[in-house]
Structures are given as structure tokens and as C-alpha cells.
Coordinates of C-alpha atoms in Angstrom, one line a residue:
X254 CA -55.6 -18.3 -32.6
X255 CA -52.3 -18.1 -34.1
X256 CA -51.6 -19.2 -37.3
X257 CA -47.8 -20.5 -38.1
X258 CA -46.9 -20.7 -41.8
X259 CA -43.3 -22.0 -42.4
X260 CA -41.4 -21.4 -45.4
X261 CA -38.4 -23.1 -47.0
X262 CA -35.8 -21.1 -48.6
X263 CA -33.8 -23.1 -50.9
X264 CA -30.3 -22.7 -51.9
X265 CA -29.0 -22.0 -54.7
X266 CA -29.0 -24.4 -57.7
X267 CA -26.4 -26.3 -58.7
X268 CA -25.2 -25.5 -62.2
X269 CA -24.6 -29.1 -64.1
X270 CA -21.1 -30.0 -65.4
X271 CA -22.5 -31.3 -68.7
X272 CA -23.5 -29.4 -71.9
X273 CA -27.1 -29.0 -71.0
X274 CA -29.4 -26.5 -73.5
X275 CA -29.8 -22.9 -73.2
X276 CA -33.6 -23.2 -72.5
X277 CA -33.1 -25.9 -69.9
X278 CA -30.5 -23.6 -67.9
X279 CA -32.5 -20.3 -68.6
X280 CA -36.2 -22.0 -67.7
X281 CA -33.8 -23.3 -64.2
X282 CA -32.5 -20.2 -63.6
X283 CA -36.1 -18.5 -64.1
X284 CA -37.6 -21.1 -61.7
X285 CA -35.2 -20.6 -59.2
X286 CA -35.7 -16.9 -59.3
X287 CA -39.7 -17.3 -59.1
X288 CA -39.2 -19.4 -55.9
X289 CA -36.7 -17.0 -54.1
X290 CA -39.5 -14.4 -55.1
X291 CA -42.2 -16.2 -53.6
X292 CA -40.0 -17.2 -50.9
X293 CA -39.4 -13.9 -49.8
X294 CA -43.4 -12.8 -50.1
X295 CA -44.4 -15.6 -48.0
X296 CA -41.5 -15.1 -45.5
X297 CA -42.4 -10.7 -45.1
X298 CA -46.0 -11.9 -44.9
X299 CA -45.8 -14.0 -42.1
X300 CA -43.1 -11.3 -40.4
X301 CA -41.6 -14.2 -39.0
X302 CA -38.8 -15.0 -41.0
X303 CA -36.6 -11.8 -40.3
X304 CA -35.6 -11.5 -43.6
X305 CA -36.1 -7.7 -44.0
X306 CA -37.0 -4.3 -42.3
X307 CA -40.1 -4.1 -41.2
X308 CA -40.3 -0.7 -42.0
X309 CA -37.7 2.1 -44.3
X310 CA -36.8 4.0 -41.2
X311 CA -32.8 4.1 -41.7
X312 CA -30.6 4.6 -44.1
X313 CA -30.8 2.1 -46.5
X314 CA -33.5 0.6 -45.0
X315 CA -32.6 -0.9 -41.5
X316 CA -30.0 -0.7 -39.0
X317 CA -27.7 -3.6 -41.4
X318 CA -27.8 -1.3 -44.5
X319 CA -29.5 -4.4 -46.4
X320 CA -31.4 -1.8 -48.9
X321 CA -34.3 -4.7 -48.9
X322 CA -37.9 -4.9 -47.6
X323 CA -40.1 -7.8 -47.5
X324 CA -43.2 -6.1 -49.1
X325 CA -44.5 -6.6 -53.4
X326 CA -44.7 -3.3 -55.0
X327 CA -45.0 -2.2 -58.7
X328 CA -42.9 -1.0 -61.4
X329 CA -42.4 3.1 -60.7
X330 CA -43.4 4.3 -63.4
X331 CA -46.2 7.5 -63.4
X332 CA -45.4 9.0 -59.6
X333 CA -48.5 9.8 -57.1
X334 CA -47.5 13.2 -56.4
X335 CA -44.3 15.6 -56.2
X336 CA -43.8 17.6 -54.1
X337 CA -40.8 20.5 -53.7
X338 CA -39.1 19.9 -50.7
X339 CA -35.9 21.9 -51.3
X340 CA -32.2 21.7 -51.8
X341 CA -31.1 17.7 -51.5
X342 CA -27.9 16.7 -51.8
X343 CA -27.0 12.6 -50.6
X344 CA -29.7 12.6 -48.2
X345 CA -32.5 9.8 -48.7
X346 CA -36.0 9.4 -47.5
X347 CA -37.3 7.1 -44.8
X348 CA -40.5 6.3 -43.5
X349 CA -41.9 6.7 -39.5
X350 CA -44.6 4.4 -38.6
X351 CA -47.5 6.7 -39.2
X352 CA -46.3 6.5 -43.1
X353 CA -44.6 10.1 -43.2
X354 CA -41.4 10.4 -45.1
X355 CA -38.6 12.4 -43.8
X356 CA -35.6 13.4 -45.4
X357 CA -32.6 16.7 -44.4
X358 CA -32.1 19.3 -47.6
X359 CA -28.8 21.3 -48.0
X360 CA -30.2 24.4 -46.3
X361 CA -30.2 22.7 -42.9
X362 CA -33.8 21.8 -42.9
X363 CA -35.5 18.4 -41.6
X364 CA -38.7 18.3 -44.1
X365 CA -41.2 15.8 -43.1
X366 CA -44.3 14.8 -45.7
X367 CA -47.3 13.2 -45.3
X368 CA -48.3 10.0 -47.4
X369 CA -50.6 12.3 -49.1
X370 CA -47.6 14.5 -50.4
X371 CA -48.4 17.7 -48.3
X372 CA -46.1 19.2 -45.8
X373 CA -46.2 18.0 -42.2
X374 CA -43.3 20.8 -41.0
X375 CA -39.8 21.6 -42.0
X376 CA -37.7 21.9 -38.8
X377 CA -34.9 24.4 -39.2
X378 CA -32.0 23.4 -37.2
X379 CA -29.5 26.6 -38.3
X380 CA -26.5 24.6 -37.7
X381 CA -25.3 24.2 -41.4
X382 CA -26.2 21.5 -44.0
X383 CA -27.8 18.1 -44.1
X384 CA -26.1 15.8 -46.4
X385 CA -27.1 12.3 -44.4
X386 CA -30.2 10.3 -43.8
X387 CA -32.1 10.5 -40.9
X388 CA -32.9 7.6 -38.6
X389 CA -35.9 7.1 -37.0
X390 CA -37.0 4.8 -33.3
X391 CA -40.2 3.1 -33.1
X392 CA -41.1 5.8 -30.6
X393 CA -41.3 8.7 -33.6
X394 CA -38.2 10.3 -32.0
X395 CA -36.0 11.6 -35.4
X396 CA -31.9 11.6 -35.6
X397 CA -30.3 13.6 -38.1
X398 CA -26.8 15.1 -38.4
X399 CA -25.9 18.1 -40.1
X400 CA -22.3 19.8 -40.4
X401 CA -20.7 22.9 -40.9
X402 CA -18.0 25.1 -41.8
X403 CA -16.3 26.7 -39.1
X404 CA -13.5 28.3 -41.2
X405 CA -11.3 27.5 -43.8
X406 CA -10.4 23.8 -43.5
X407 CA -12.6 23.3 -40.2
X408 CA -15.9 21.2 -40.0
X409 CA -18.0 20.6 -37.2
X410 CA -21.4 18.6 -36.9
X411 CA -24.3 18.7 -34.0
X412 CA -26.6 15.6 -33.7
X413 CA -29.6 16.1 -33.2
X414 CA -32.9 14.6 -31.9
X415 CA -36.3 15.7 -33.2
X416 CA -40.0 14.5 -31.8
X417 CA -42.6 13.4 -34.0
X418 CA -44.5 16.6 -33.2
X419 CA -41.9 18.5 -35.2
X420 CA -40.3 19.6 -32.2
X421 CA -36.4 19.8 -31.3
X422 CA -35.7 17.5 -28.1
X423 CA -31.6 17.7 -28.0
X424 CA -28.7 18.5 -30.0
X425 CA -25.5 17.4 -29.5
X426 CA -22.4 19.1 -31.0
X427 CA -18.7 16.7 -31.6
X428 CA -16.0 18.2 -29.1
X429 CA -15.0 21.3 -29.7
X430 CA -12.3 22.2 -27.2
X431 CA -11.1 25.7 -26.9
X432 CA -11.1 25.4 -30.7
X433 CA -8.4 22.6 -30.9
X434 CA -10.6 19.5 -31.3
X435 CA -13.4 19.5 -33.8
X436 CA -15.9 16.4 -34.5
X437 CA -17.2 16.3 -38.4
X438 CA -18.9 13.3 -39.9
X439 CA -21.5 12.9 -43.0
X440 CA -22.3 9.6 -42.1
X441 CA -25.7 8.8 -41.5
X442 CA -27.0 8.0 -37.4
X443 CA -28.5 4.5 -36.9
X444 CA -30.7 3.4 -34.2
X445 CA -30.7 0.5 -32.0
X446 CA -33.5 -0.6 -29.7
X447 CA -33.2 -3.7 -26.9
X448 CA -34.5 -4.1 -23.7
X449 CA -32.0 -1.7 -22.4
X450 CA -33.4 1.3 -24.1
X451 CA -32.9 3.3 -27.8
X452 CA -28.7 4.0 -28.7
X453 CA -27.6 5.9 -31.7
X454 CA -24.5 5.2 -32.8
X455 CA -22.3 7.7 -35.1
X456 CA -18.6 7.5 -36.6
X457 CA -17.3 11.0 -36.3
X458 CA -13.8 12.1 -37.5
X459 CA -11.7 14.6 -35.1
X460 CA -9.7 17.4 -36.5
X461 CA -7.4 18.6 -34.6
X462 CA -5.0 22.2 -35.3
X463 CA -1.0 21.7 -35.9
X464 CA 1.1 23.0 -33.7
X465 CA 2.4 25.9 -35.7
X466 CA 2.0 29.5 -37.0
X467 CA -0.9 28.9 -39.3
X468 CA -3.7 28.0 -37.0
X469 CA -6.4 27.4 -40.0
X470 CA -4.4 24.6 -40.8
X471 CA -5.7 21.0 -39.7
X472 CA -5.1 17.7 -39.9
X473 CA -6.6 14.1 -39.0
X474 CA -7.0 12.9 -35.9
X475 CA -9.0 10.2 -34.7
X476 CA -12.0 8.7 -35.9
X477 CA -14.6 7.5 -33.2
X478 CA -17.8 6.0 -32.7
X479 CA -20.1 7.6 -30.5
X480 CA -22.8 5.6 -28.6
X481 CA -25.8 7.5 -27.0
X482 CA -28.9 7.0 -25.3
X483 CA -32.4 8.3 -25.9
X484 CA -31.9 11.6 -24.3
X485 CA -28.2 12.8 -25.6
X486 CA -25.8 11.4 -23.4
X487 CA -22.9 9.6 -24.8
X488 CA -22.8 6.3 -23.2
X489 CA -20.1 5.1 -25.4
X490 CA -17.1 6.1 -27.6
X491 CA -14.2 4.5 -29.0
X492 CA -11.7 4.7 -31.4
X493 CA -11.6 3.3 -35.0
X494 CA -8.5 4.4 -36.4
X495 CA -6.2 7.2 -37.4
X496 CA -6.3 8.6 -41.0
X497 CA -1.9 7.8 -40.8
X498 CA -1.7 7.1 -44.0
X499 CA -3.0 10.3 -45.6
X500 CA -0.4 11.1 -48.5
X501 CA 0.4 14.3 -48.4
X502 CA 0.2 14.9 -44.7
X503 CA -2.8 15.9 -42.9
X504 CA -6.3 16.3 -43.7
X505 CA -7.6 16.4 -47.3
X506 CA -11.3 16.9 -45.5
X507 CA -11.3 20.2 -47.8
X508 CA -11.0 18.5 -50.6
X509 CA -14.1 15.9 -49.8
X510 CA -16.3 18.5 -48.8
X511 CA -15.6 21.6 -51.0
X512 CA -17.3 20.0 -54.0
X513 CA -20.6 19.0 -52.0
X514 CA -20.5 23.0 -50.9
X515 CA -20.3 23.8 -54.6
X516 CA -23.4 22.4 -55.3
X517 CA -24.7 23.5 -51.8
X518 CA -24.2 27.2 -52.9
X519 CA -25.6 26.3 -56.6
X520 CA -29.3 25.6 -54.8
X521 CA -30.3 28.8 -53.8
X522 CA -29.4 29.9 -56.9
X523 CA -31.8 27.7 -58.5
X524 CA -28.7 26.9 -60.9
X525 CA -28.4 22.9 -59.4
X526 CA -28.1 20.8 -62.1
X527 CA -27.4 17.4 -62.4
X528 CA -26.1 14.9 -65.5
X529 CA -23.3 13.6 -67.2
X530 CA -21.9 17.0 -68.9
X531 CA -20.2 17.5 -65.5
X532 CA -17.8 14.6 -65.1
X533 CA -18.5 11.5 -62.5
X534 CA -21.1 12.4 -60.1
X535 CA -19.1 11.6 -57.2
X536 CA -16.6 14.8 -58.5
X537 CA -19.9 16.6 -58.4
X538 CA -21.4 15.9 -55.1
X539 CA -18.4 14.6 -53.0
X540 CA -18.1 10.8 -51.4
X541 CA -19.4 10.9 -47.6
X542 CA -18.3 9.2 -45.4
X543 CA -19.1 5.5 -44.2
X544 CA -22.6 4.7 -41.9
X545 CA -22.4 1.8 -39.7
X546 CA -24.1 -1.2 -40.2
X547 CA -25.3 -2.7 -36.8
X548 CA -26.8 -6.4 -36.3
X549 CA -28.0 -8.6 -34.0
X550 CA -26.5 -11.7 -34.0
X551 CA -28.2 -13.2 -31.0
X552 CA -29.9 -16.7 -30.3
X553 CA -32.0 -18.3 -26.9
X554 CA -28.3 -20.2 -26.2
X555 CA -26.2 -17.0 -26.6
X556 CA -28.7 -13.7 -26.4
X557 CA -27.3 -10.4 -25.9
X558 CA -25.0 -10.0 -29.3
X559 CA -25.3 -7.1 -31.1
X560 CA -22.8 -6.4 -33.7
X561 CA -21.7 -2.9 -34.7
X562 CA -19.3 -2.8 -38.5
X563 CA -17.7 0.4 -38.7
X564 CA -15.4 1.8 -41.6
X565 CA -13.5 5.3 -42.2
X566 CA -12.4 6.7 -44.9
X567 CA -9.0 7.0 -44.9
X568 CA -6.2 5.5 -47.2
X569 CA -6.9 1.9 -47.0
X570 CA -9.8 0.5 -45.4
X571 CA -9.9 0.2 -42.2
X572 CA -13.2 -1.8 -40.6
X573 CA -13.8 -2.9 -37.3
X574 CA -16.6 -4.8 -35.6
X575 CA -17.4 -3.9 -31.9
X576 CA -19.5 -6.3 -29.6
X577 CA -22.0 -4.0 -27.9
X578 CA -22.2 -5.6 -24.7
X579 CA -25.6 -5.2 -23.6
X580 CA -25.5 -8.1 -20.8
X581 CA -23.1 -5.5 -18.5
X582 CA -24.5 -3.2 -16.3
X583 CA -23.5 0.1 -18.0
X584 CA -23.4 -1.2 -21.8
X585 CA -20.1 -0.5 -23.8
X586 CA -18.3 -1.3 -27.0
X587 CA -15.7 -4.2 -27.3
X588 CA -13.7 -4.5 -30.2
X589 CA -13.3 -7.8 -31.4
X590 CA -11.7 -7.5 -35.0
X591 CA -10.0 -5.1 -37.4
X592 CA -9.5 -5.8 -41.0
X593 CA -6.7 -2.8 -42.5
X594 CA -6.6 -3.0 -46.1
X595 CA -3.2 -2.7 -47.9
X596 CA -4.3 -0.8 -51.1
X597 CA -4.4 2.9 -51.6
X598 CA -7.9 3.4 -51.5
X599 CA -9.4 5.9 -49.7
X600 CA -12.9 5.9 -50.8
X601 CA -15.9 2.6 -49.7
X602 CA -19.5 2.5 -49.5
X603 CA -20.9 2.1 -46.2
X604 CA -20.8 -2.0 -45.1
X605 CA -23.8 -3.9 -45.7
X606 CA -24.5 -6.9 -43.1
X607 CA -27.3 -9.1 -44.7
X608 CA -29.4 -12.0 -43.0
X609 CA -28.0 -15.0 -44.9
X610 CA -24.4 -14.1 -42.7
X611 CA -22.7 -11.7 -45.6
X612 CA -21.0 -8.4 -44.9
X613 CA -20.2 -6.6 -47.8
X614 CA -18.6 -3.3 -48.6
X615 CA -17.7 -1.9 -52.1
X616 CA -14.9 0.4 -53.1
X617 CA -13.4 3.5 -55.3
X618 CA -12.0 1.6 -58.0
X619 CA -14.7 -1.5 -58.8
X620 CA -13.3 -3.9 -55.5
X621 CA -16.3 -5.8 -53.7
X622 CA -15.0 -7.3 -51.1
X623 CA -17.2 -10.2 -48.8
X624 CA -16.7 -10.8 -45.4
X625 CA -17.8 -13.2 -42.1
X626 CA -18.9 -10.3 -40.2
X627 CA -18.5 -12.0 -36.4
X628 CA -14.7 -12.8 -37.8
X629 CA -13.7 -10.0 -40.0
X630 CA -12.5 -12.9 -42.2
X631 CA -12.6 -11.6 -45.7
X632 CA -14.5 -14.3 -48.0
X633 CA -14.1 -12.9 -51.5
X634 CA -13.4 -9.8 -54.1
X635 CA -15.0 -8.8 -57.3
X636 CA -13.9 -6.2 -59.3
X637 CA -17.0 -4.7 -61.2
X638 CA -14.7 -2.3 -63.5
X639 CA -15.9 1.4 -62.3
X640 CA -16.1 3.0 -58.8
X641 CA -19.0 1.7 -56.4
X642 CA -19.9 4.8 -54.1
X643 CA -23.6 2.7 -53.4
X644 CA -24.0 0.5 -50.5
X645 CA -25.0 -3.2 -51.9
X646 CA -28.6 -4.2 -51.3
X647 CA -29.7 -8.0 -51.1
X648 CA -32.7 -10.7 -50.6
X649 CA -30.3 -12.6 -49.0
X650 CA -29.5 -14.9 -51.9
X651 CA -28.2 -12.6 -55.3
X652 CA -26.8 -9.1 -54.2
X653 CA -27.7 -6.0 -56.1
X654 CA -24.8 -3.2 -56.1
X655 CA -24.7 -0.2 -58.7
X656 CA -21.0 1.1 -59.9
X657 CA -21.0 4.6 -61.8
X658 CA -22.6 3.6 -64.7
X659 CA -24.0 -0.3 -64.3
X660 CA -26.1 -2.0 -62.0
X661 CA -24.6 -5.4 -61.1
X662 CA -26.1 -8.8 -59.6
X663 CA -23.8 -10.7 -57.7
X664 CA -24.4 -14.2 -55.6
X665 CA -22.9 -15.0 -52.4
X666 CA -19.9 -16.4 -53.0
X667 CA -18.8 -12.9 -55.2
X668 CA -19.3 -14.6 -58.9
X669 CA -21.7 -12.7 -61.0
X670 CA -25.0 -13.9 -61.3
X671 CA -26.1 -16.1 -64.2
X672 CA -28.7 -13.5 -65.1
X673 CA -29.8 -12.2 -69.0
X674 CA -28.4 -9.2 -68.9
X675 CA -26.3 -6.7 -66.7
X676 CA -28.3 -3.4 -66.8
X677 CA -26.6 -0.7 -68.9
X678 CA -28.4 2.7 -67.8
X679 CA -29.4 4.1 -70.9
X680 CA -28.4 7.4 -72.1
X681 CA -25.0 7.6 -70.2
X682 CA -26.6 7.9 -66.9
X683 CA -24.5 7.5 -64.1
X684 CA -25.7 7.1 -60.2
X685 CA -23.7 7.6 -56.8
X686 CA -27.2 6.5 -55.2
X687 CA -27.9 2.4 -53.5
X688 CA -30.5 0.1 -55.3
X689 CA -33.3 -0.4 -53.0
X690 CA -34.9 -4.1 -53.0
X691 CA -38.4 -4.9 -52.5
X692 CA -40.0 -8.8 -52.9
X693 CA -40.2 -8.2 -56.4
X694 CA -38.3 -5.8 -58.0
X695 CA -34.9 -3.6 -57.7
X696 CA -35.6 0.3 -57.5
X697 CA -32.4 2.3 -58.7
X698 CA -31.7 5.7 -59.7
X699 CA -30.0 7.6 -62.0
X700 CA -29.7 10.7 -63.8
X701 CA -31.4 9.8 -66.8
X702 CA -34.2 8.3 -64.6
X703 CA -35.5 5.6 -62.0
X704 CA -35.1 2.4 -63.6
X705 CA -37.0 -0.4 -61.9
X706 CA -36.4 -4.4 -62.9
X707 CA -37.1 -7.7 -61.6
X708 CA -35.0 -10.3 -60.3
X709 CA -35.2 -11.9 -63.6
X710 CA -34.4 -8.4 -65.3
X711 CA -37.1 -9.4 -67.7
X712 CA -39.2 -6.8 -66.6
X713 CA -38.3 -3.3 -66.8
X714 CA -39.9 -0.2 -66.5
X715 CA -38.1 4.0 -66.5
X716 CA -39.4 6.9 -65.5
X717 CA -36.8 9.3 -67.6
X718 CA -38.4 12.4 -66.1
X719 CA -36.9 11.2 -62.5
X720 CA -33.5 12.5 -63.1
X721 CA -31.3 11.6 -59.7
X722 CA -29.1 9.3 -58.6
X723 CA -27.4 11.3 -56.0
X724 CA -30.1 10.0 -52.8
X725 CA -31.2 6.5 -53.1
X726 CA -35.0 5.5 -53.6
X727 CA -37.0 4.2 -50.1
X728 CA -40.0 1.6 -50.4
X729 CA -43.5 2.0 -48.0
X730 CA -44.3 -1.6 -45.5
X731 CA -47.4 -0.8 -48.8
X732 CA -45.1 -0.8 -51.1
X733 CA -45.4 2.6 -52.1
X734 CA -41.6 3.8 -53.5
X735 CA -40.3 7.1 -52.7
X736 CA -37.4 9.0 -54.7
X737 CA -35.5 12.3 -54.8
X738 CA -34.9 14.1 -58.1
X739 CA -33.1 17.4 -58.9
X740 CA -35.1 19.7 -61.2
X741 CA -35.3 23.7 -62.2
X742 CA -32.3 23.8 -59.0
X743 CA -34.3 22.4 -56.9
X744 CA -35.5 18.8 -55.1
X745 CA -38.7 17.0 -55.5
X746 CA -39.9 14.1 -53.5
X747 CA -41.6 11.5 -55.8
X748 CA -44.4 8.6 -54.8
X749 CA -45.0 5.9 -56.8
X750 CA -48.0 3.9 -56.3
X751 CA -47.4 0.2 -54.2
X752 CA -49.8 -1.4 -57.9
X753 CA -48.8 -0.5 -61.1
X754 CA -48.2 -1.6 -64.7
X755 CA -45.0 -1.8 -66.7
X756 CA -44.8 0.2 -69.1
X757 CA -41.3 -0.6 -71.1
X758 CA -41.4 -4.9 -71.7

């Protein structure tokens, strides 16, 4: 027999006009909360309602970067286990199927742990570092990209495919032609699967040598995504834009990356440290670049309509939405908008698409800009005061996005939400890291600890021995959370158990 349980969402409440009590608005507010809450249990239970991943296996939790599963979990505050897993920098856990949790370490390494916290296997792919999240398919198959230095100014990443066993499957190095044209990205892969097979897609930026006596100088060329199938073969690739605007003149790659290799040659030191002494953490660890956010946007009257939101990260924004046309014979990307921004940015967080019809991206200096993501239309801005470096997270009603030094709760239309209070981190701490979402609570971290809170904010709970905030947290279909902390010059993988107690009211 099966058993159909339907749950209505409702929208949000209407604030009245008239000069109605505190305790009326606040007990409202609370209610409303309660019944998204609840809403959003009842929906993940039934697994019919589509409202989050099904499982932690991307970055930020699915293939739209919505940061939000459908599961209740507990306050983190006293972990399971830790377990060393090596030098991390930016690179965040997710979970396969059979509950292992995989994550890529500065040292070029994919380390995969078992739910009980020991060691599966470390894969050592000796191709340079791992700054990105993996992605993983339904099948076990792994996708991780690392990246290197070929010389001074010159970068150059391999994709590559791992098997659940542990073992390497393909690799897949950006075009390198007669040393002229070199592919580099550290944006994370994300995985697609249809009824046409498993695709990866992957921005990658192409450097490409002057034409002149110094040949170790480089500049900007294109950036692309890449499409590819389940065994390596690029099915797909096509351009997203030129880094033109580049004051200066050419590439200022060296000066994104050579602060992430600062740290990178701090860890085998054992002299990797992280906190506020050292300026903004995205000085300390470098901004990488955007991951894609991919979504399927089709129905029973119009099937086939997978949507793929790509930005770079060049002087003003520059994202583009691609049809993936999976009703043609030999499947290919169609562009169908662009939106260029004006300002003089350079530096966004990767888009979030979430399921109530929202795309939203943040930017270096506070911007959060909303958008219809089948348009390109831009909706709304909100300018949060400090950079946002974190990709938003959201339910689908309030949106959760941390800045440097706050974490901030926005609702759908870009006003801030009516909530009691806006989350200072305490101490000073800052975070680069996204807020992950579950039912219940928001999971964030930061270098003066994981701080966990409820939609209401009226429960809290820190773990101030968790220091972080560089690689975001990742929540168990159990509801088990998983964070990354830098200690003694090194980085731990944390559990938290899926039932625990607050421990700070």
C-alpha cells in the first residue's frame, strides 16, 4: 500500500498596518516559524515534496547549492569523534550513500571516512592541491578537482573520477596546448543524473601566454564550462565570458591564489593557524572561484529542462544560465540569458537556486542580489554591510547567508527577516564558510566555534573548541552534522550526534 501524506506550506504572514503589541507580533512570528518547521519535517518525511537533498553529496548540499536538508538534527555541541584527516583548506565534507564522508586536503589527497570516524582510504592523486568539494553520483563514482602550479603565474587543474572502492577511474587535465593554453579552476564539480546518463559540469578559466619576450607572463582568457559524461569525455563546452575588464591588464590569478599557497606551505609545517590576529579570512585563505548551481525546472507539460547558473570571477559579475538540452540526440548547452553587472566587483559567492523559484548570489562588498533564474531578471539587492564570500542556504521561505562577521536571515523578497536577533559571532570570529540548514536548525562556522541556532534564534548552542570557518559544515539524511576545524596545523573532521541537548539557552 502506499500511503500519500500532503502537506500545505503556507506563505508568509502578512504584517498588520496597525499598532498591534510586541507579544502579539512576536507570538505570530513564532507560530509562523513553528509551522514552516513542521512544514518542512513533514514535507522531507514523506520525500515527496522536493524541498531538499535527499542526501549531502555536493557542495553545499545538492546540485542547486541550497545548503538545506529535509532531515531534524540536534544542536552540535559535544562531537562523536575527530578524526585527523590532514591539511584542509575551503574544501567541505559530503556524504555517499553508504554514510561515508569525503572531503580533498591541501596535499592533494581524497580522504574518505567511515561513519564510525576511522579511515576508509586516502587516494593520492599527485597532481597538486585540493581546495574544492567533491561531488558524488548515486552510483559511488567521486569527482574532485585539484590544481597546480605550473610556474610562476601558470595554474593548471585535472578532474578527476574516483570509484567507491577507493580506486582512480579517469583524470582529465584543462587544455594545455604546447604550453600556450592552460585550464585552472577552484570551483567545485557538480553532478547531474537523467535518463540520459551522469554529466559533470565544471567552470574552468583559460590562461593563455602574451605574445612577447617574457613567456612566464599570462593573462585571461576565456572562461568555459565543461560538460562531461560518466567516463571523461567532454560532451559539452562553452563560453561564459572574458575576464576584459581586469584593471591592470591581464591576469591577477597570482594574486587569488598565492595567499591560499601561503597557507598550503604553512601545513606541513604544522604552523597553520587560523583566527582573527591575521586580518579577514578571505586575505588568509584566498576567494575561489564560483561552482555552478544546476536545476531542474521540468514539469509532465514541459519535461526535459534542466537549468545550469554559472558565474566567473572577473570585474563585474557576469552570470549566465544555459538550457541543457537533454531532449536532442547528442545533449548540449544553450544559452538563454546573461546578466553583466556594472560595478567593480570582482569577487561573489557561488549562485544559489532554491525550490520556492529564488536564485541568489552574494558579493565582496555586502550586495545580495535576487534573481528569476529561467529570466536572469534581477528581483532585488540587500546590502548586509561586510563581504559575503558564503553561498546563501534556505528552507525555501527565510534565507540564511553569513557575511565576515554576522550571520544574516533574509525573506524572499531581500528585506531582513523580522527575527529577535541577528547573530553576532562572539569573540570577533569571522567565517568565509556557508551556513548549512537542516529542518530545524542553522549550522555555521567560525573561528571561534560552530554555532548552531534555530529558526527562531531562540535556541543556541557553541562548540568554541571547533575553531573553522574556512570549509562549511555538511548534515547526515540522520541528521548527524559533520565539520572541519584547523588545530595544532592540522585538519580534524568532527561528528556531531543527529540527538542532542542545548547546552547555551
Amino acid at each position: 500500500m502506499k500511503t500519500t501524506i500532503s502537506v500545505y506550506c503556507a506563505p508568509a504572514l502578512i504584517q498588520p498596518n496597525s499598532q498591534a503589541s510586541n507579544m502579539v507580533q512576536n507570538n505570530t512570528r513564532t507560530i509562523a516559524i513553528i509551522l514552516l518547521s513542521i512544514c518542512a519535517a513533514l514535507t522531507s518525511a514523506c520525500n515527496g515534496g522536493n524541498i531538499g537533498a535527499a542526501a549531502w553529496s555536493q557542495f553545499h548540499a545538492d546540485s542547486q547549492n541550497q545548503g538545506f536538508i529535509g532531515i531534524n538534527s540536534s544542536p552540535a555541541v559535544a562531537p562523536l569523534w575527530k578524526r585527523k584527516v590532514g591539511p584542509v583548506a575551503h574544501s567541505s565534507p559530503v556524504i555517499a550513500a553508504d554514510g561515508t564522508v569525503h572531503l580533498g586536503t591541501t596535499d592533494g589527497k581524497l580522504v574518505i571516512v567511515n561513519p564510525d570516524g576511522t579511515i576508509k582510504c586516502t587516494v593520492d592523486l599527485s597532481t597538486g592541491v585540493i581546495l574544492s568539494t567533491p561531488a558524488i553520483a548515486s552510483n559511488g563514482n567521486i569527482y574532485i578537482v585539484s590544481i597546480r602550479e605550473v610556474d610562476s603565474d601558470s595554474y593548471l587543474s585535472t578532474l578527476h573520477n574516483v570509484t567507491s572502492g577507493c580506486e582512480s577511474r579517469w583524470s582529465y587535465t584543462f587544455p594545455d596546448v604546447n604550453d600556450v593554453i592552460r585550464g585552472y579552476t577552484s570551483a567545485s564539480p557538480k553532478v547531474m543524473e537523467s535518463n540520459r546518463g551522469t554529466h559533470i559540469f565544471l567552470p574552468v578559466r583559460l590562461s593563455r601566454q602574451r605574445d612577447s619576450a617574457d613567456n612566464d607572463d599570462y593573462e585571461d582568457g576565456l572562461n568555459e564550462l565543461f560538460v562531461f559524461d560518466d567516463s571523461g569525455s567532454v560532451i559539452d563546452r562553452r563560453t561564459i565570458g572574458g575576464c576584459v575588464h581586469v584593471s591592470g591588464g591581464g591576469s591577477d590569478i597570482s594574486g587569488l591564489l598565492s595567499d591560499i599557497w601561503d597557507i598550503i606551505s604553512d601545513f606541513p609545517n604544522g604552523t597553520a593557524v587560523i583566527g582573527d590576529a591575521f586580518g579577514p579570512l578571505y586575505e588568509q585563505f584566498g576567494w575561489l572561484d564560483p561552482t555552478p548551481a544546476l536545476v531542474d525546472l521540468s514539469t509532465i507539460t514541459q519535461p526535459e529542462r534542466p537549468l545550469i547558473i554559472v558565474a566567473d570571477n572577473c570585474i563585474g559579475l557576469r552570470m549566465t544560465g544555459f538550457h541543457w538540452r537533454l531532449d536532442l540526440a547528442a545533449p548540449q548547452l544553450n544559452r538563454i540569458w546573461t546578466y553583466d553587472d556594472d560595478s567593480n566587483k570582482r569577487y561573489y559567492s557561488s549562485p544559489a537556486v532554491f525550490n520556492n523559484g529564488l536564485l541568489v548570489i552574494g558579493r565582496e562588498d555586502g550586495m545580495i542580489l535576487g534573481f528569476d533564474p529561467e529570466t536572469g531578471t534581477k528581483l532585488w539587492n540587500q546590502n548586509v554591510g561586510e563581504a559575503v564570500m558564503a553561498t546563501p542556504a534556505s528552507f525555501g521561505r527565510q534565507i540564511f547567508l553569513n557575511s565576515l562577521h554576522r550571520l544574516h536571515v533574509l525573506e524572499t523578497n531581500g528585506e531582513f527577516a523580522d527575527v529577535p536577533v541577528v547573530s553576532t559571532y562572539l569573540s570577533g570570529g569571522q567565517t568565509i564558510a556557508s551556513p548549512a540548514v537542516s529542518a530545524n536548525f542553522v549550522y555555521y562556522g567560525t573561528t571561534t566555534g560552530l554555532r548552531t541556532r534555530s529558526f527562531d534564534f531562540f535556541t543556541r548552542a557553541n562548540d568554541s573548541d571547533a575553531t573553522g570557518g574556512v570549509s562549511s559544515p555538511a548534515i547526515s539524511p540522520e541528521g548527524i552534522v559533520y565539520n572541519v576545524i584547523i588545530e595544532d596545523g592540522s585538519g580534524y573532521l568532527m561528528a556531531y550526534p543527529a540527538r542532542a541537548q542545548p547546552q547555551v539557552p
